[in-house]
PDB file of C-alpha atoms and ligand atoms in Angstrom:
ATOM      1  CA  UNK I 162       0.000   0.000   0.000  1.00  0.00           C
ATOM      2  CA  UNK I 163       1.458   3.372  -0.909  1.00  0.00           C
ATOM      3  CA  UNK I 164       1.868   5.833   1.913  1.00  0.00           C
ATOM      4  CA  UNK I 165       0.776   9.443   1.578  1.00  0.00           C
ATOM      5  CA  UNK I 166       3.479  12.062   1.256  1.00  0.00           C
ATOM      6  CA  UNK I 167       4.361  14.239   4.233  1.00  0.00           C
ATOM      7  CA  UNK I 168       5.344  17.881   3.944  1.00  0.00           C
ATOM      8  CA  UNK I 169       7.196  19.097   7.027  1.00  0.00           C
ATOM      9  CA  UNK I 170       8.758  22.534   7.431  1.00  0.00           C
ATOM     10  CA  UNK I 171      11.251  23.866   9.988  1.00  0.00           C
ATOM     11  CA  UNK I 172      11.177  27.425  11.215  1.00  0.00           C
ATOM     12  CA  UNK I 173      12.799  29.739  13.709  1.00  0.00           C
ATOM     13  CA  UNK I 174      14.996  32.798  13.890  1.00  0.00           C
ATOM     14  CA  UNK I 175      18.600  32.591  12.651  1.00  0.00           C
ATOM     15  CA  UNK I 176      20.720  30.729  15.206  1.00  0.00           C
ATOM     16  CA  UNK I 177      17.875  28.571  16.575  1.00  0.00           C
ATOM     17  CA  UNK I 178      19.684  25.378  15.482  1.00  0.00           C
ATOM     18  CA  UNK I 179      17.367  23.774  12.928  1.00  0.00           C
ATOM     19  CA  UNK I 180      19.844  22.406  10.413  1.00  0.00           C
ATOM     20  CA  UNK I 181      21.489  19.484  12.229  1.00  0.00           C
ATOM     21  CA  UNK I 182      18.112  18.258  13.484  1.00  0.00           C
ATOM     22  CA  UNK I 183      16.711  18.216   9.957  1.00  0.00           C
ATOM     23  CA  UNK I 184      19.519  15.874   8.876  1.00  0.00           C
ATOM     24  CA  UNK I 185      18.925  13.692  11.936  1.00  0.00           C
ATOM     25  CA  UNK I 186      15.252  13.451  11.175  1.00  0.00           C
ATOM     26  CA  UNK I 187      15.930  12.590   7.535  1.00  0.00           C
ATOM     27  CA  UNK I 188      18.164   9.732   8.718  1.00  0.00           C
ATOM     28  CA  UNK I 189      15.468   8.529  11.144  1.00  0.00           C
ATOM     29  CA  UNK I 190      12.826   8.449   8.415  1.00  0.00           C
ATOM     30  CA  UNK I 191      15.197   6.678   6.012  1.00  0.00           C
ATOM     31  CA  UNK I 192      16.045   4.099   8.680  1.00  0.00           C
ATOM     32  CA  UNK I 193      12.338   3.316   8.792  1.00  0.00           C
ATOM     33  CA  UNK I 194      12.076   2.794   5.068  1.00  0.00           C
ATOM     34  CA  UNK I 195      10.810   6.165   3.895  1.00  0.00           C
ATOM     35  CA  UNK I 196      12.243   8.078   0.954  1.00  0.00           C
ATOM     36  CA  UNK I 197      13.123  11.587   2.081  1.00  0.00           C
ATOM     37  CA  UNK I 198      13.683  14.795   0.145  1.00  0.00           C
ATOM     38  CA  UNK I 199      15.541  17.462   2.128  1.00  0.00           C
ATOM     39  CA  UNK I 200      15.318  20.979   0.771  1.00  0.00           C
ATOM     40  CA  UNK I 201      15.388  24.618   1.818  1.00  0.00           C
ATOM     41  CA  UNK I 202      13.903  28.014   1.096  1.00  0.00           C
ATOM     42  CA  UNK I 203      14.537  30.337  -0.489  1.00  0.00           C
ATOM     43  CA  UNK I 204      16.020  27.755  -2.861  1.00  0.00           C
ATOM     44  CA  UNK I 205      15.673  24.099  -3.704  1.00  0.00           C
ATOM     45  CA  UNK I 206      15.789  24.388  -7.525  1.00  0.00           C
ATOM     46  CA  UNK I 207      18.431  25.970  -9.814  1.00  0.00           C
ATOM     47  CA  UNK I 208      16.203  28.999 -10.444  1.00  0.00           C
ATOM     48  CA  UNK I 209      15.170  29.354  -6.805  1.00  0.00           C
ATOM     49  CA  UNK I 210      18.811  29.133  -5.676  1.00  0.00           C
ATOM     50  CA  UNK I 211      19.644  32.041  -8.013  1.00  0.00           C
ATOM     51  CA  UNK I 212      16.787  34.023  -6.500  1.00  0.00           C
ATOM     52  CA  UNK I 213      18.072  33.092  -3.025  1.00  0.00           C
ATOM     53  CA  UNK I 214      21.464  34.619  -3.808  1.00  0.00           C
ATOM     54  CA  UNK I 215      19.772  37.855  -4.872  1.00  0.00           C
ATOM     55  CA  UNK I 216      17.452  37.998  -1.865  1.00  0.00           C
ATOM     56  CA  UNK I 217      20.204  37.291   0.687  1.00  0.00           C
ATOM     57  CA  UNK I 218      22.723  39.707  -0.776  1.00  0.00           C
ATOM     58  CA  UNK I 219      21.155  42.565  -2.753  1.00  0.00           C
ATOM     59  CA  UNK I 220      19.320  45.398  -0.976  1.00  0.00           C
ATOM     60  CA  UNK I 221      15.730  45.721  -2.235  1.00  0.00           C
ATOM     61  CA  UNK I 222      12.356  46.965  -1.083  1.00  0.00           C
ATOM     62  CA  UNK I 223      10.062  44.644   0.817  1.00  0.00           C
ATOM     63  CA  UNK I 224       7.583  44.026  -2.026  1.00  0.00           C
ATOM     64  CA  UNK I 225      10.373  43.134  -4.473  1.00  0.00           C
ATOM     65  CA  UNK I 226      11.829  40.821  -1.849  1.00  0.00           C
ATOM     66  CA  UNK I 227       8.470  39.139  -1.214  1.00  0.00           C
ATOM     67  CA  UNK I 228       7.790  38.704  -4.944  1.00  0.00           C
ATOM     68  CA  UNK I 229      11.181  37.042  -5.469  1.00  0.00           C
ATOM     69  CA  UNK I 230      10.690  34.759  -2.464  1.00  0.00           C
ATOM     70  CA  UNK I 231       7.256  33.642  -3.639  1.00  0.00           C
ATOM     71  CA  UNK I 232       8.527  33.191  -7.206  1.00  0.00           C
ATOM     72  CA  UNK I 233      11.274  30.936  -5.839  1.00  0.00           C
ATOM     73  CA  UNK I 234       8.672  29.112  -3.743  1.00  0.00           C
ATOM     74  CA  UNK I 235       6.393  28.400  -6.683  1.00  0.00           C
ATOM     75  CA  UNK I 236       9.285  27.030  -8.740  1.00  0.00           C
ATOM     76  CA  UNK I 237      10.316  24.873  -5.774  1.00  0.00           C
ATOM     77  CA  UNK I 238       6.772  23.574  -5.234  1.00  0.00           C
ATOM     78  CA  UNK I 239       6.250  22.841  -8.910  1.00  0.00           C
ATOM     79  CA  UNK I 240       9.540  21.057  -9.551  1.00  0.00           C
ATOM     80  CA  UNK I 241      10.511  19.458  -6.248  1.00  0.00           C
ATOM     81  CA  UNK I 242       7.919  19.455  -3.477  1.00  0.00           C
ATOM     82  CA  UNK I 243       4.743  18.462  -5.345  1.00  0.00           C
ATOM     83  CA  UNK I 244       6.428  15.665  -7.364  1.00  0.00           C
ATOM     84  CA  UNK I 245       8.009  14.252  -4.181  1.00  0.00           C
ATOM     85  CA  UNK I 246       4.693  14.329  -2.328  1.00  0.00           C
ATOM     86  CA  UNK I 247       2.981  12.679  -5.304  1.00  0.00           C
ATOM     87  CA  UNK I 248       5.532   9.845  -5.026  1.00  0.00           C
ATOM     88  CA  UNK I 249       4.627   9.439  -1.351  1.00  0.00           C
ATOM     89  CA  UNK I 250       7.914  10.816  -0.020  1.00  0.00           C
ATOM     90  CA  UNK I 251       8.673  12.726   3.144  1.00  0.00           C
ATOM     91  CA  UNK I 252       9.670  16.296   2.293  1.00  0.00           C
ATOM     92  CA  UNK I 253      11.681  18.112   4.969  1.00  0.00           C
ATOM     93  CA  UNK I 254      12.039  21.777   4.114  1.00  0.00           C
ATOM     94  CA  UNK I 255      14.267  24.223   5.990  1.00  0.00           C
ATOM     95  CA  UNK I 256      11.907  27.255   6.098  1.00  0.00           C
ATOM     96  CA  UNK I 257       8.780  27.959   4.053  1.00  0.00           C
ATOM     97  CA  UNK I 258       5.981  30.544   3.998  1.00  0.00           C
ATOM     98  CA  UNK I 259       5.891  31.123   7.758  1.00  0.00           C
ATOM     99  CA  UNK I 260       9.386  32.615   7.329  1.00  0.00           C
ATOM    100  CA  UNK I 261       7.993  35.135   4.851  1.00  0.00           C
ATOM    101  CA  UNK I 262       5.299  36.212   7.298  1.00  0.00           C
ATOM    102  CA  UNK I 263       7.871  36.368  10.106  1.00  0.00           C
ATOM    103  CA  UNK I 264      10.778  38.061   8.259  1.00  0.00           C
ATOM    104  CA  UNK I 265       9.140  40.185   5.541  1.00  0.00           C
ATOM    105  CA  UNK I 266       5.877  40.684   7.433  1.00  0.00           C
ATOM    106  CA  UNK I 267       6.728  41.051  11.112  1.00  0.00           C
ATOM    107  CA  UNK I 268      10.451  41.799  10.699  1.00  0.00           C
ATOM    108  CA  UNK I 269      10.325  44.317   7.845  1.00  0.00           C
ATOM    109  CA  UNK I 270       6.777  45.452   8.553  1.00  0.00           C
ATOM    110  CA  UNK I 271       5.428  44.484   5.142  1.00  0.00           C
ATOM    111  CA  UNK I 272       1.653  44.194   4.591  1.00  0.00           C
ATOM    112  CA  UNK I 273       0.400  40.810   5.813  1.00  0.00           C
ATOM    113  CA  UNK I 274      -2.667  41.004   3.562  1.00  0.00           C
ATOM    114  CA  UNK I 275      -0.455  41.304   0.476  1.00  0.00           C
ATOM    115  CA  UNK I 276       1.597  38.336   1.708  1.00  0.00           C
ATOM    116  CA  UNK I 277      -1.599  36.292   2.086  1.00  0.00           C
ATOM    117  CA  UNK I 278      -2.556  37.158  -1.495  1.00  0.00           C
ATOM    118  CA  UNK I 279       0.873  36.142  -2.778  1.00  0.00           C
ATOM    119  CA  UNK I 280       0.716  32.956  -0.704  1.00  0.00           C
ATOM    120  CA  UNK I 281      -2.565  31.986  -2.345  1.00  0.00           C
ATOM    121  CA  UNK I 282      -1.282  32.792  -5.837  1.00  0.00           C
ATOM    122  CA  UNK I 283       2.013  30.958  -5.440  1.00  0.00           C
ATOM    123  CA  UNK I 284       0.765  27.894  -3.599  1.00  0.00           C
ATOM    124  CA  UNK I 285      -2.467  27.080  -5.445  1.00  0.00           C
ATOM    125  CA  UNK I 286      -3.054  25.104  -8.644  1.00  0.00           C
ATOM    126  CA  UNK I 287      -0.062  22.786  -8.226  1.00  0.00           C
ATOM    127  CA  UNK I 288      -1.458  19.698  -6.531  1.00  0.00           C
ATOM    128  CA  UNK I 289      -3.796  17.232  -8.281  1.00  0.00           C
ATOM    129  CA  UNK I 290      -6.625  18.848  -6.283  1.00  0.00           C
ATOM    130  CA  UNK I 291      -6.881  22.025  -8.371  1.00  0.00           C
ATOM    131  CA  UNK I 292      -8.045  24.395  -5.636  1.00  0.00           C
ATOM    132  CA  UNK I 293      -5.814  23.149  -2.863  1.00  0.00           C
ATOM    133  CA  UNK I 294      -3.451  25.736  -1.438  1.00  0.00           C
ATOM    134  CA  UNK I 295      -0.375  23.708  -0.533  1.00  0.00           C
ATOM    135  CA  UNK I 296       0.561  24.084   3.120  1.00  0.00           C
ATOM    136  CA  UNK I 297       2.819  22.022   5.383  1.00  0.00           C
ATOM    137  CA  UNK I 298       1.322  19.022   7.201  1.00  0.00           C
ATOM    138  CA  UNK I 299       3.465  20.024  10.165  1.00  0.00           C
ATOM    139  CA  UNK I 300       5.670  22.990  10.984  1.00  0.00           C
ATOM    140  CA  UNK I 301       8.362  22.489  13.611  1.00  0.00           C
ATOM    141  CA  UNK I 302       9.116  25.810  15.261  1.00  0.00           C
ATOM    142  CA  UNK I 303      12.485  26.130  17.008  1.00  0.00           C
ATOM    143  CA  UNK I 304      11.608  28.837  19.493  1.00  0.00           C
ATOM    144  CA  UNK I 305      14.573  30.701  20.950  1.00  0.00           C
ATOM    145  CA  UNK I 306      15.013  34.115  22.591  1.00  0.00           C
ATOM    146  CA  UNK I 307      16.619  36.526  20.095  1.00  0.00           C
ATOM    147  CA  UNK I 308      19.363  37.440  22.596  1.00  0.00           C
ATOM    148  CA  UNK I 309      20.425  33.784  22.891  1.00  0.00           C
ATOM    149  CA  UNK I 310      20.325  33.313  19.122  1.00  0.00           C
ATOM    150  CA  UNK I 311      22.514  36.410  18.653  1.00  0.00           C
ATOM    151  CA  UNK I 312      25.108  34.995  21.068  1.00  0.00           C
ATOM    152  CA  UNK I 313      25.145  31.699  19.208  1.00  0.00           C
ATOM    153  CA  UNK I 314      25.582  33.423  15.854  1.00  0.00           C
ATOM    154  CA  UNK I 315      28.257  35.883  16.956  1.00  0.00           C
ATOM    155  CA  UNK I 316      31.426  35.251  14.978  1.00  0.00           C
ATOM    156  CA  UNK I 317      30.079  32.019  13.505  1.00  0.00           C
ATOM    157  CA  UNK I 318      30.324  33.107   9.856  1.00  0.00           C
ATOM    158  CA  UNK I 319      29.939  36.085   7.540  1.00  0.00           C
ATOM    159  CA  UNK I 320      26.335  37.194   8.101  1.00  0.00           C
ATOM    160  CA  UNK I 321      23.880  37.516   5.194  1.00  0.00           C
ATOM    161  CA  UNK I 322      21.479  40.472   4.912  1.00  0.00           C
ATOM    162  CA  UNK I 323      19.093  39.039   7.495  1.00  0.00           C
ATOM    163  CA  UNK I 324      21.660  37.699   9.945  1.00  0.00           C
ATOM    164  CA  UNK I 325      23.235  41.162  10.018  1.00  0.00           C
ATOM    165  CA  UNK I 326      20.042  42.716  11.416  1.00  0.00           C
ATOM    166  CA  UNK I 327      19.946  44.051  15.003  1.00  0.00           C
ATOM    167  CA  UNK I 328      18.380  41.997  17.799  1.00  0.00           C
ATOM    168  CA  UNK I 329      15.273  44.212  17.682  1.00  0.00           C
ATOM    169  CA  UNK I 330      14.555  42.893  14.165  1.00  0.00           C
ATOM    170  CA  UNK I 331      14.699  39.318  15.488  1.00  0.00           C
ATOM    171  CA  UNK I 332      12.356  40.211  18.352  1.00  0.00           C
ATOM    172  CA  UNK I 333       9.780  41.164  15.753  1.00  0.00           C
ATOM    173  CA  UNK I 334      10.510  38.032  13.690  1.00  0.00           C
ATOM    174  CA  UNK I 335      10.116  35.845  16.797  1.00  0.00           C
ATOM    175  CA  UNK I 336       6.790  37.544  17.520  1.00  0.00           C
ATOM    176  CA  UNK I 337       5.797  36.926  13.896  1.00  0.00           C
ATOM    177  CA  UNK I 338       6.393  33.201  14.376  1.00  0.00           C
ATOM    178  CA  UNK I 339       4.432  33.250  17.639  1.00  0.00           C
ATOM    179  CA  UNK I 340       1.501  34.905  15.836  1.00  0.00           C
ATOM    180  CA  UNK I 341       1.592  32.343  13.006  1.00  0.00           C
ATOM    181  CA  UNK I 342       1.682  29.493  15.531  1.00  0.00           C
ATOM    182  CA  UNK I 343      -1.247  30.968  17.468  1.00  0.00           C
ATOM    183  CA  UNK I 344      -3.256  31.244  14.240  1.00  0.00           C
ATOM    184  CA  UNK I 345      -2.642  27.590  13.258  1.00  0.00           C
ATOM    185  CA  UNK I 346      -2.006  25.660  16.498  1.00  0.00           C
ATOM    186  CA  UNK I 347      -2.837  22.307  14.901  1.00  0.00           C
ATOM    187  CA  UNK I 348      -0.100  22.687  12.301  1.00  0.00           C
ATOM    188  CA  UNK I 349       2.674  23.959  14.585  1.00  0.00           C
ATOM    189  CA  UNK I 350       4.837  22.014  17.022  1.00  0.00           C
ATOM    190  CA  UNK I 351       6.855  24.368  19.236  1.00  0.00           C
ATOM    191  CA  UNK I 352      10.239  23.215  20.471  1.00  0.00           C
ATOM    192  CA  UNK I 353      12.144  24.930  23.250  1.00  0.00           C
ATOM    193  CA  UNK I 354      15.379  25.517  21.321  1.00  0.00           C
ATOM    194  CA  UNK I 355      17.172  26.898  24.396  1.00  0.00           C
ATOM    195  CA  UNK I 356      17.512  23.360  25.761  1.00  0.00           C
ATOM    196  CA  UNK I 357      20.593  21.223  25.275  1.00  0.00           C
ATOM    197  CA  UNK I 358      20.758  19.725  21.828  1.00  0.00           C
ATOM    198  CA  UNK I 359      19.884  16.153  22.828  1.00  0.00           C
ATOM    199  CA  UNK I 360      16.817  17.413  24.696  1.00  0.00           C
ATOM    200  CA  UNK I 361      15.670  19.347  21.626  1.00  0.00           C
ATOM    201  CA  UNK I 362      16.138  16.145  19.621  1.00  0.00           C
ATOM    202  CA  UNK I 363      14.072  14.162  22.140  1.00  0.00           C
ATOM    203  CA  UNK I 364      11.303  16.745  22.058  1.00  0.00           C
ATOM    204  CA  UNK I 365      11.431  16.757  18.259  1.00  0.00           C
ATOM    205  CA  UNK I 366      11.238  12.994  17.793  1.00  0.00           C
ATOM    206  CA  UNK I 367       8.487  12.624  20.382  1.00  0.00           C
ATOM    207  CA  UNK I 368       6.311  14.888  18.238  1.00  0.00           C
ATOM    208  CA  UNK I 369       6.774  12.510  15.292  1.00  0.00           C
ATOM    209  CA  UNK I 370       6.217   9.413  17.416  1.00  0.00           C
ATOM    210  CA  UNK I 371       2.967  10.868  18.807  1.00  0.00           C
ATOM    211  CA  UNK I 372       1.754  11.487  15.277  1.00  0.00           C
ATOM    212  CA  UNK I 373       2.569   7.895  14.338  1.00  0.00           C
ATOM    213  CA  UNK I 374       5.062   9.050  11.696  1.00  0.00           C
ATOM    214  CA  UNK I 375       8.120   7.484  13.387  1.00  0.00           C
ATOM    215  CA  UNK I 376       8.364   4.299  15.437  1.00  0.00           C
ATOM    216  CA  UNK I 377       8.980   4.697  19.146  1.00  0.00           C
ATOM    217  CA  UNK I 378      12.617   3.496  19.186  1.00  0.00           C
ATOM    218  CA  UNK I 379      13.790   6.661  17.483  1.00  0.00           C
ATOM    219  CA  UNK I 380      12.789   8.794  20.440  1.00  0.00           C
ATOM    220  CA  UNK I 381      15.425   7.128  22.613  1.00  0.00           C
ATOM    221  CA  UNK I 382      18.337   7.578  20.197  1.00  0.00           C
ATOM    222  CA  UNK I 383      20.942  10.235  20.788  1.00  0.00           C
ATOM    223  CA  UNK I 384      20.141  12.290  17.732  1.00  0.00           C
ATOM    224  CA  UNK I 385      22.459  14.128  15.386  1.00  0.00           C
ATOM    225  CA  UNK I 386      26.031  14.840  16.520  1.00  0.00           C
TER     226      UNK I 386
HETATM  227  P1  TYD D 140      18.667  30.075   6.446  1.00  0.00           P
HETATM  228  O1  TYD D 140      17.558  29.262   5.882  1.00  0.00           O
HETATM  229  O2  TYD D 140      18.734  30.211   7.911  1.00  0.00           O
HETATM  230  O3  TYD D 140      19.950  29.484   5.800  1.00  0.00           O
HETATM  231  P2  TYD D 140      21.425  29.604   6.338  1.00  0.00           P
HETATM  232  O4  TYD D 140      21.422  28.717   7.556  1.00  0.00           O
HETATM  233  O5  TYD D 140      22.206  29.075   5.183  1.00  0.00           O
HETATM  234  O6  TYD D 140      21.665  31.042   6.638  1.00  0.00           O
HETATM  235  O7  TYD D 140      18.727  31.538   5.824  1.00  0.00           O
HETATM  236  C1  TYD D 140      17.841  32.030   4.977  1.00  0.00           C
HETATM  237  C2  TYD D 140      17.550  33.461   5.350  1.00  0.00           C
HETATM  238  O8  TYD D 140      16.474  33.923   4.545  1.00  0.00           O
HETATM  239  C3  TYD D 140      17.146  33.631   6.809  1.00  0.00           C
HETATM  240  O9  TYD D 140      17.808  34.739   7.366  1.00  0.00           O
HETATM  241  C4  TYD D 140      15.681  33.958   6.732  1.00  0.00           C
HETATM  242  C5  TYD D 140      15.496  34.531   5.349  1.00  0.00           C
HETATM  243  N1  TYD D 140      14.167  34.246   4.780  1.00  0.00           N
HETATM  244  C6  TYD D 140      13.271  35.281   4.626  1.00  0.00           C
HETATM  245  O10 TYD D 140      13.567  36.431   4.987  1.00  0.00           O
HETATM  246  N2  TYD D 140      12.042  35.025   4.095  1.00  0.00           N
HETATM  247  C7  TYD D 140      11.665  33.778   3.694  1.00  0.00           C
HETATM  248  O11 TYD D 140      10.536  33.567   3.221  1.00  0.00           O
HETATM  249  C8  TYD D 140      12.613  32.705   3.846  1.00  0.00           C
HETATM  250  C9  TYD D 140      12.247  31.319   3.418  1.00  0.00           C
HETATM  251  C10 TYD D 140      13.852  32.992   4.403  1.00  0.00           C
END
């Protein structure tokens, strides 16, 4: 019997520690026989990766930025995410539309109504169900105080346009995520990303075990190194 695809996104402010856990989760799913596609936004296709480079490096106004991000998203959905879901795969995506509401909306103060319009345009008409607006089945939110994230990021690497923002920007972004989570509590799983890494991993895997998406043994493993 073919299993339905799963679309899972990972969100949080820069420095919240998503990346290593995404790899760990991909390994856990693969160990249990699932085919996994790991991707990221902005990006995930050759065109979307070009748009990513522009968005992360070139100054631009908030509407231009949002249009480029949603253009990248549509290309990514069309060429990677929807085909993988149609094959019954697990798609793990590092950031998706909640990041646009948090960074462009809450962070930059861009109009949330316009973002909702762009979301509908970019994410509809791709799946076999013509009117479905594609949304994640689950969004894992790595919640971390902006001050702690800033400490973790300090000196780690050359910052991109967003990472170079002051802590006040990340306070707004964090609030943007909190607002998105409050508006869709059934879709969001909040993790306390201030915990030690193995505890975050335990909390993460227990969410998947509770949903019946991973077998129980995974919850007791050490997680990614
Ligand atoms: P990130 O995904 O954290 O990648 P890396 O770990 O390589 O820095 O960085 C992408 C940046 O893009 C991050 O600062 C958030 C920003 N971003 C937006 O502003 N809007 C969006 O819609 C998305 C997906 C990302």
